[in-house]
Amino acid sequence: MNVLVTGGAGYIGSAVARVLVQEGHSVAVYDSLVTGHRAAVARDMRLFEGDTRDTSAVRAALQEHRAEAVVHLAAISQVGTSVLEPRAYFDNNVRGALSLLDAMLDLGVRDLVFSSTAAVYGEPDRCPILEDAPTRPVSPYGETKRMIEQVLARYGHAYGLRHTSLRYFNAAGALPDAGEDHRPETHLIPRLLLLAQGRGEPVTVFGTDYPTRDGTCVRDYIHVADLARAHTLALGALSAEGRVYNLGCGGGFTVGEVLAAARTVTGQPIPVAYGPRRDGDPAELVASSERITAELGWVPRHPGIEDILASAWDWMQRNPHGWQG
Ligand code: NAD
Ligand code: UDP
């Protein structure tokens, strides 16, 4: 298939684009580079530099690439910033997605895989979280993703848009040739590894009094290669009724366990401070991914935290300046 990957110059998008190519698809990237990197787009892949809110530019890219399907990852995604700057989040993530959908429907492109998030659930009643758990996003960021899921359901019904939303839990790790380089970096794993490399900001563990095995938060880390593979499966099983799938490994690791594994993998002491909880952090966010396993046969190949950390560490050691050098 000819696939346009929005956000394909970003962390997850650059991995998705590569895995789609490995699976035989013809891929072009559409990205404004607001947080992404030109160098993250593989040399043999066309980059259309543009904003999703520019409907005519999206239309031109879809036409030039003869796109038959879109994987839509382009979004801004910092939970904390979204609380302070909700306008930017609704504008980029909601208006951007509506504009993309307009361009697609104008041209009769009806197949879409959408990047959603565990943040749509907010504070869950129980873990592991099933897809039919209530969605009560706490942050504007999570709200933007829930809104687009709802738009997709309506557009499937009215316009025959064939769609799947993938609710990622904590993406981590790297492909051999594509890793994580957010600036600023807020995610736990790259922050710990940057520190191990001697070029990171100090890291504080947010909260040690949660009702978990060691008092720190539990999160469900999923290898970006496993995440990327789920997109190829989703593309092959789209329907106008639409499907929503969680993507996690179903186990979960505490911040303390991630820290211990990072010390083992890097051989570095990685000193951290211990501080209060971060606002809005639930104690535990763990996915049930049984639905995507049952329906699409997806099974994580790298469920272990050391495997995930080792792949990220390997990419960072070989790319000490990330994508910028
Ligand atoms: P990222 O910032 O690395 O990538 C996002 C990409 O989208 C960037 O290349 C950016 O330049 C581009 N972009 C943003 N707004 C755009 C716009 N209006 N027009 C064109 N391009 C635009 O982020 P990521 O971590 O790779 O996340 C990718 C997607 O996955 C996002 O939709 C995010 O909400 C979702 N997600 C990520 C995680 C995670 O753990 N990283 C978890 C859940 C969901
Ligand atoms: N975390 C932390 N210190 C940091 C960054 C993150 O203790 O500098 C914790 C955070 O509270 C959460 C977990 O690590 O429990 C994963 O956070 P991250 O920001 O990577 O992803 P999130 O779960 O917020 O999507």
Coordinates of C-alpha atoms and ligand atoms in Angstrom, one line a residue:
M1 CA 0.0 0.0 0.0
N2 CA 1.0 3.6 -0.4
V3 CA 1.0 5.0 3.1
L4 CA 1.4 8.6 4.3
V5 CA 2.8 8.7 7.8
T6 CA 2.1 12.0 9.6
G7 CA 4.6 12.7 12.4
G8 CA 7.0 10.3 10.7
A9 CA 10.0 12.5 11.6
G10 CA 9.2 11.9 15.3
Y11 CA 10.2 9.2 17.7
I12 CA 7.5 6.6 17.1
G13 CA 6.6 7.8 13.6
S14 CA 10.2 7.2 12.4
A15 CA 10.0 3.6 13.7
V16 CA 6.6 3.1 12.2
A17 CA 7.7 4.4 8.8
R18 CA 10.7 2.0 8.8
V19 CA 8.7 -1.0 9.8
L20 CA 6.0 -0.3 7.2
V21 CA 8.7 -0.2 4.5
Q22 CA 10.1 -3.6 5.8
E23 CA 6.6 -5.0 5.4
G24 CA 6.5 -4.0 1.8
H25 CA 4.6 -0.7 1.9
S26 CA 5.6 2.4 0.0
V27 CA 5.9 5.2 2.6
A28 CA 6.1 9.0 2.6
V29 CA 6.3 11.2 5.6
Y30 CA 4.3 14.3 6.3
D31 CA 5.7 16.4 9.2
S32 CA 6.1 20.0 10.2
L33 CA 9.3 19.2 12.1
V34 CA 7.9 21.1 15.1
T35 CA 9.3 18.4 17.4
G36 CA 10.6 15.9 14.8
H37 CA 14.0 15.7 13.0
R38 CA 14.7 15.8 9.3
A39 CA 17.5 13.2 9.9
A40 CA 14.9 10.8 11.4
V41 CA 13.3 10.3 8.0
A42 CA 15.2 7.5 6.2
R43 CA 17.1 8.7 3.1
D44 CA 15.0 6.7 0.7
M45 CA 11.7 8.1 2.1
R46 CA 10.1 11.3 0.8
L47 CA 9.4 14.0 3.4
F48 CA 6.6 16.4 2.7
E49 CA 7.3 19.3 5.1
G50 CA 4.0 20.7 6.2
D51 CA 1.5 21.2 9.0
T52 CA -1.6 19.0 9.3
R53 CA -3.6 22.1 9.7
D54 CA -2.7 23.1 6.2
T55 CA -5.4 21.1 4.4
S56 CA -4.4 21.9 0.9
A57 CA -0.7 20.9 1.6
V58 CA -1.9 17.6 3.1
R59 CA -4.1 17.1 0.0
A60 CA -1.1 17.7 -2.3
A61 CA 1.0 15.2 -0.3
L62 CA -1.7 12.6 -0.5
Q63 CA -2.1 13.1 -4.2
E64 CA 1.7 13.1 -5.0
H65 CA 2.3 10.0 -3.0
R66 CA -1.0 8.4 -4.4
A67 CA -1.7 7.6 -0.8
E68 CA -4.2 4.8 -0.1
A69 CA -3.9 5.0 3.7
V70 CA -2.7 7.3 6.4
V71 CA -1.0 6.6 9.8
H72 CA -1.6 9.7 11.8
L73 CA 0.9 10.2 14.6
A74 CA 1.5 14.0 14.2
A75 CA 0.6 15.6 17.5
I76 CA 2.1 17.4 20.4
S77 CA 2.1 15.2 23.5
Q78 CA 3.4 16.7 26.7
V79 CA 0.8 16.1 29.4
G80 CA 2.0 18.9 31.7
T81 CA 2.3 21.5 29.0
S82 CA -1.2 20.7 27.7
V83 CA -2.6 21.7 31.1
L84 CA -0.9 25.1 30.8
E85 CA -1.4 25.6 27.1
P86 CA -4.7 23.8 26.1
R87 CA -5.2 26.1 23.1
A88 CA -2.1 24.9 21.5
Y89 CA -3.1 21.3 22.1
F90 CA -6.7 21.5 20.8
D91 CA -5.5 23.5 17.9
N92 CA -2.7 21.2 16.8
N93 CA -4.2 17.8 17.8
V94 CA -7.9 18.4 17.1
R95 CA -7.8 21.0 14.3
G96 CA -4.9 19.2 12.7
A97 CA -6.7 15.9 12.7
L98 CA -9.9 17.4 11.3
S99 CA -7.9 19.1 8.6
L100 CA -6.2 15.8 7.7
L101 CA -9.5 14.0 7.6
D102 CA -11.0 16.7 5.3
A103 CA -8.1 16.2 2.9
M104 CA -8.5 12.4 3.0
L105 CA -12.2 12.5 2.4
D106 CA -11.9 15.1 -0.4
L107 CA -9.7 12.6 -2.2
G108 CA -11.5 9.4 -1.2
V109 CA -8.7 8.2 1.0
R110 CA -10.6 6.2 3.6
D111 CA -8.1 4.2 5.6
L112 CA -6.6 5.5 8.8
V113 CA -4.6 4.3 11.8
F114 CA -4.7 6.8 14.6
S115 CA -2.2 7.2 17.5
S116 CA -4.1 7.4 20.7
T117 CA -2.9 7.1 24.2
A118 CA -3.4 5.5 27.6
A119 CA -4.0 9.1 28.8
V120 CA -7.6 8.8 27.5
Y121 CA -8.4 6.6 30.5
G122 CA -7.3 9.1 33.2
E123 CA -7.2 7.5 36.6
P124 CA -8.3 3.9 36.0
D125 CA -10.6 2.0 38.4
R126 CA -8.6 -1.1 37.9
C127 CA -5.5 -2.5 36.1
P128 CA -4.9 -4.1 33.7
I129 CA -7.1 -1.7 31.8
L130 CA -9.5 -3.0 29.1
E131 CA -10.5 -1.0 26.1
D132 CA -14.1 -0.7 27.3
A133 CA -13.0 0.9 30.6
P134 CA -14.4 4.5 31.0
T135 CA -12.4 7.2 29.3
R136 CA -12.0 10.2 31.6
P137 CA -8.9 12.0 30.5
V138 CA -7.4 14.2 33.1
S139 CA -5.3 16.4 30.8
P140 CA -6.2 18.4 27.7
Y141 CA -3.7 16.2 25.8
G142 CA -5.7 13.1 26.7
E143 CA -8.9 14.9 25.9
T144 CA -7.7 15.8 22.3
K145 CA -7.1 12.2 21.6
R146 CA -10.4 11.1 23.0
M147 CA -12.2 13.7 20.9
I148 CA -10.5 12.4 17.7
E149 CA -11.5 8.8 18.6
Q150 CA -15.1 10.1 18.8
V151 CA -14.8 11.9 15.5
L152 CA -13.5 8.8 13.8
A153 CA -16.5 6.7 15.0
R154 CA -18.9 9.3 13.5
Y155 CA -16.9 9.6 10.3
G156 CA -16.8 5.8 9.9
H157 CA -20.6 5.7 10.1
A158 CA -21.2 8.7 7.9
Y159 CA -18.4 8.5 5.3
G160 CA -17.2 5.0 5.4
L161 CA -13.9 6.0 7.0
R162 CA -12.1 2.7 7.9
H163 CA -10.2 3.4 11.1
T164 CA -8.3 1.9 14.1
S165 CA -7.1 3.8 17.1
L166 CA -4.1 2.4 18.9
R167 CA -3.9 3.5 22.6
Y168 CA -0.2 3.4 23.3
F169 CA 1.0 2.9 26.9
N170 CA 4.7 3.9 27.5
A171 CA 6.7 3.7 24.3
A172 CA 10.4 3.1 24.8
G173 CA 13.5 1.6 23.3
A174 CA 14.8 2.0 19.8
L175 CA 15.2 0.4 16.4
P176 CA 18.9 -0.1 15.4
D177 CA 18.6 3.0 13.1
A178 CA 15.9 5.1 14.9
G179 CA 15.8 6.2 18.5
E180 CA 14.2 8.7 20.8
D181 CA 15.4 12.3 20.8
H182 CA 12.8 14.7 22.3
R183 CA 13.9 18.2 23.2
P184 CA 13.3 18.8 26.1
E185 CA 13.2 15.2 27.1
T186 CA 10.6 14.4 29.8
H187 CA 10.3 10.6 29.6
L188 CA 11.8 8.5 32.3
I189 CA 13.9 6.1 30.3
P190 CA 15.8 8.5 28.0
R191 CA 16.3 10.8 30.9
L192 CA 18.0 8.1 32.9
L193 CA 20.1 7.0 29.9
L194 CA 21.1 10.6 29.1
L195 CA 22.3 10.9 32.7
A196 CA 24.3 7.6 32.3
Q197 CA 25.9 9.2 29.2
G198 CA 26.9 12.2 31.4
R199 CA 24.9 14.7 29.4
G200 CA 21.4 14.7 31.0
E201 CA 19.6 16.9 33.5
P202 CA 19.3 15.7 37.1
V203 CA 16.5 13.2 37.5
T204 CA 14.0 13.2 40.4
V205 CA 11.9 10.1 41.1
F206 CA 8.4 11.5 41.3
G207 CA 6.8 10.1 44.5
T208 CA 7.9 7.2 46.7
D209 CA 4.6 6.8 48.6
Y210 CA 2.4 5.1 46.0
P211 CA 0.6 1.9 47.0
T212 CA 2.9 -0.2 44.8
R213 CA 5.7 -2.8 45.4
D214 CA 8.3 -0.2 46.1
G215 CA 6.3 3.0 46.5
T216 CA 7.0 4.3 43.0
C217 CA 4.6 4.4 40.0
V218 CA 4.0 1.4 37.8
R219 CA 4.0 1.9 34.0
D220 CA 3.6 -0.4 31.1
Y221 CA 6.7 0.0 28.8
I222 CA 6.4 -1.2 25.3
H223 CA 9.2 -1.5 22.8
V224 CA 8.9 0.8 19.9
A225 CA 9.5 -2.1 17.5
D226 CA 6.5 -3.9 18.9
L227 CA 4.4 -0.8 18.7
A228 CA 5.4 -0.2 15.1
R229 CA 4.5 -3.8 14.1
A230 CA 1.0 -3.3 15.5
H231 CA 0.5 -0.5 12.9
T232 CA 1.1 -2.9 10.1
L233 CA -1.4 -5.4 11.5
A234 CA -3.9 -2.6 12.1
L235 CA -3.6 -1.4 8.5
G236 CA -4.5 -4.8 7.3
A237 CA -7.7 -5.0 9.3
L238 CA -9.4 -1.6 9.1
S239 CA -13.2 -1.3 9.1
A240 CA -15.8 1.4 9.1
E241 CA -17.1 0.2 12.5
G242 CA -13.6 1.0 13.8
R243 CA -11.6 -0.7 16.5
V244 CA -9.7 0.5 19.5
Y245 CA -6.7 -1.4 20.8
N246 CA -4.5 -1.0 23.9
L247 CA -0.8 -1.5 23.3
G248 CA 1.3 -2.4 26.3
C249 CA 3.0 -5.5 27.5
G250 CA 0.6 -6.1 30.4
G251 CA 3.2 -6.4 33.1
G252 CA 4.4 -3.1 34.2
F253 CA 7.6 -1.9 36.0
T254 CA 8.0 0.6 38.9
V255 CA 10.2 3.6 38.5
G256 CA 12.6 1.9 40.9
E257 CA 12.7 -1.2 38.8
V258 CA 13.4 0.8 35.6
L259 CA 16.2 2.6 37.4
A260 CA 17.8 -0.6 38.7
A261 CA 17.6 -2.1 35.1
A262 CA 19.1 1.1 33.6
R263 CA 22.0 0.8 36.0
T264 CA 22.6 -2.8 35.0
V265 CA 22.3 -2.2 31.3
T266 CA 24.6 0.9 31.3
G267 CA 27.0 -0.1 34.1
Q268 CA 26.7 3.4 35.3
P269 CA 25.6 4.5 38.8
I270 CA 22.9 6.9 37.6
P271 CA 22.4 9.0 40.7
V272 CA 18.8 10.3 41.2
A273 CA 17.0 12.4 43.7
Y274 CA 13.7 11.4 45.4
G275 CA 10.9 14.0 45.4
P276 CA 7.2 14.4 45.7
R277 CA 4.6 13.1 43.3
R278 CA 4.0 14.7 40.0
D279 CA 0.5 16.1 39.5
G280 CA -1.9 13.8 37.7
D281 CA 0.3 10.7 37.8
P282 CA -1.9 7.6 38.6
A283 CA -0.1 5.0 40.8
E284 CA -0.4 2.3 38.1
L285 CA -1.2 2.3 34.4
V286 CA -1.0 -1.2 32.9
A287 CA -2.7 -2.3 29.7
S288 CA -4.6 -5.4 28.9
S289 CA -3.6 -6.0 25.3
E290 CA -5.6 -9.2 25.0
R291 CA -8.0 -7.7 22.4
I292 CA -5.2 -7.0 19.8
T293 CA -3.7 -10.4 20.5
A294 CA -7.0 -12.2 20.0
E295 CA -8.1 -10.2 16.9
L296 CA -4.8 -9.3 15.1
G297 CA -2.4 -11.9 16.6
W298 CA -0.1 -9.2 18.0
V299 CA 2.2 -10.4 20.7
P300 CA 5.1 -8.3 22.1
R301 CA 8.5 -9.7 21.1
H302 CA 10.4 -7.5 23.6
P303 CA 8.4 -7.5 26.8
G304 CA 11.5 -7.3 29.1
I305 CA 12.6 -3.9 30.5
E306 CA 16.3 -4.7 30.1
D307 CA 15.7 -5.5 26.4
I308 CA 14.0 -2.2 25.9
L309 CA 16.6 -0.3 27.8
A310 CA 19.5 -2.1 25.9
S311 CA 18.1 -1.1 22.5
A312 CA 17.7 2.5 23.6
W313 CA 21.2 2.6 25.1
D314 CA 22.7 1.0 22.0
W315 CA 21.2 3.7 19.7
M316 CA 22.2 6.5 22.1
Q317 CA 25.8 5.2 22.3
R318 CA 26.0 5.2 18.5
N319 CA 24.3 8.6 18.2
P320 CA 25.6 10.6 21.1
H321 CA 24.0 13.8 19.7
G322 CA 20.8 12.2 18.9
W323 CA 19.5 13.1 15.4
Q324 CA 21.4 16.4 15.5
G325 CA 24.8 15.2 14.6
Ligands
NAD1 P1 7.3 13.1 18.7 O1 7.1 14.5 19.2 O2 8.6 12.5 18.6 O3 6.6 13.0 17.2 C1 5.5 13.8 16.8 C2 5.8 14.2 15.4 O4 4.7 14.9 14.9 C3 7.0 15.2 15.3 O5 7.9 14.8 14.2 C4 6.4 16.5 15.0 O6 7.2 17.4 14.3 C5 5.1 16.1 14.2 N1 4.0 17.1 14.3 C6 3.4 17.6 15.5 N2 2.4 18.4 15.1 C7 2.4 18.4 13.8 C8 1.5 19.1 12.9 N3 0.5 19.9 13.3 N4 1.7 18.9 11.5 C9 2.7 18.0 11.1 N5 3.5 17.4 11.9 C10 3.4 17.6 13.3 O7 6.3 12.2 19.6 P2 6.2 10.7 19.7 O8 6.6 10.3 21.1 O9 6.8 10.0 18.6 O10 4.6 10.5 19.6 C11 4.0 10.2 18.4 C12 2.5 10.0 18.6 O11 2.3 8.9 19.6 C13 1.8 11.2 19.2 O12 0.5 11.3 18.5 C14 1.6 10.9 20.6 O13 0.5 11.6 21.1 C15 1.4 9.4 20.6 N6 1.8 8.8 21.9 C16 3.1 8.7 22.3 C17 3.5 8.0 23.5 C18 4.9 7.9 23.9 O14 5.1 7.2 24.9 N7 5.9 8.6 23.3 C19 2.5 7.4 24.2 C20 1.1 7.5 23.8 C21 0.8 8.1 22.6
UDP2 N1 9.2 9.8 36.1 C1 10.0 10.2 37.2 N2 11.0 11.1 36.9 C2 11.1 11.7 35.7 C3 10.3 11.3 34.6 C4 9.3 10.4 34.9 O1 9.9 9.7 38.3 O2 12.0 12.5 35.5 C5 8.1 8.8 36.4 C6 6.7 9.3 36.1 O3 6.2 9.8 37.4 C7 6.0 8.1 35.7 C8 7.0 7.2 35.0 O4 8.3 7.8 35.4 O5 5.5 7.3 36.8 C9 7.0 7.3 33.5 O6 6.9 8.7 33.1 P1 7.1 9.2 31.7 O7 7.1 10.7 31.7 O8 8.2 8.6 31.0 O9 5.8 8.7 30.9 P2 4.2 8.9 31.3 O10 3.8 7.7 32.2 O11 4.1 10.2 32.0 O12 3.6 8.9 30.0

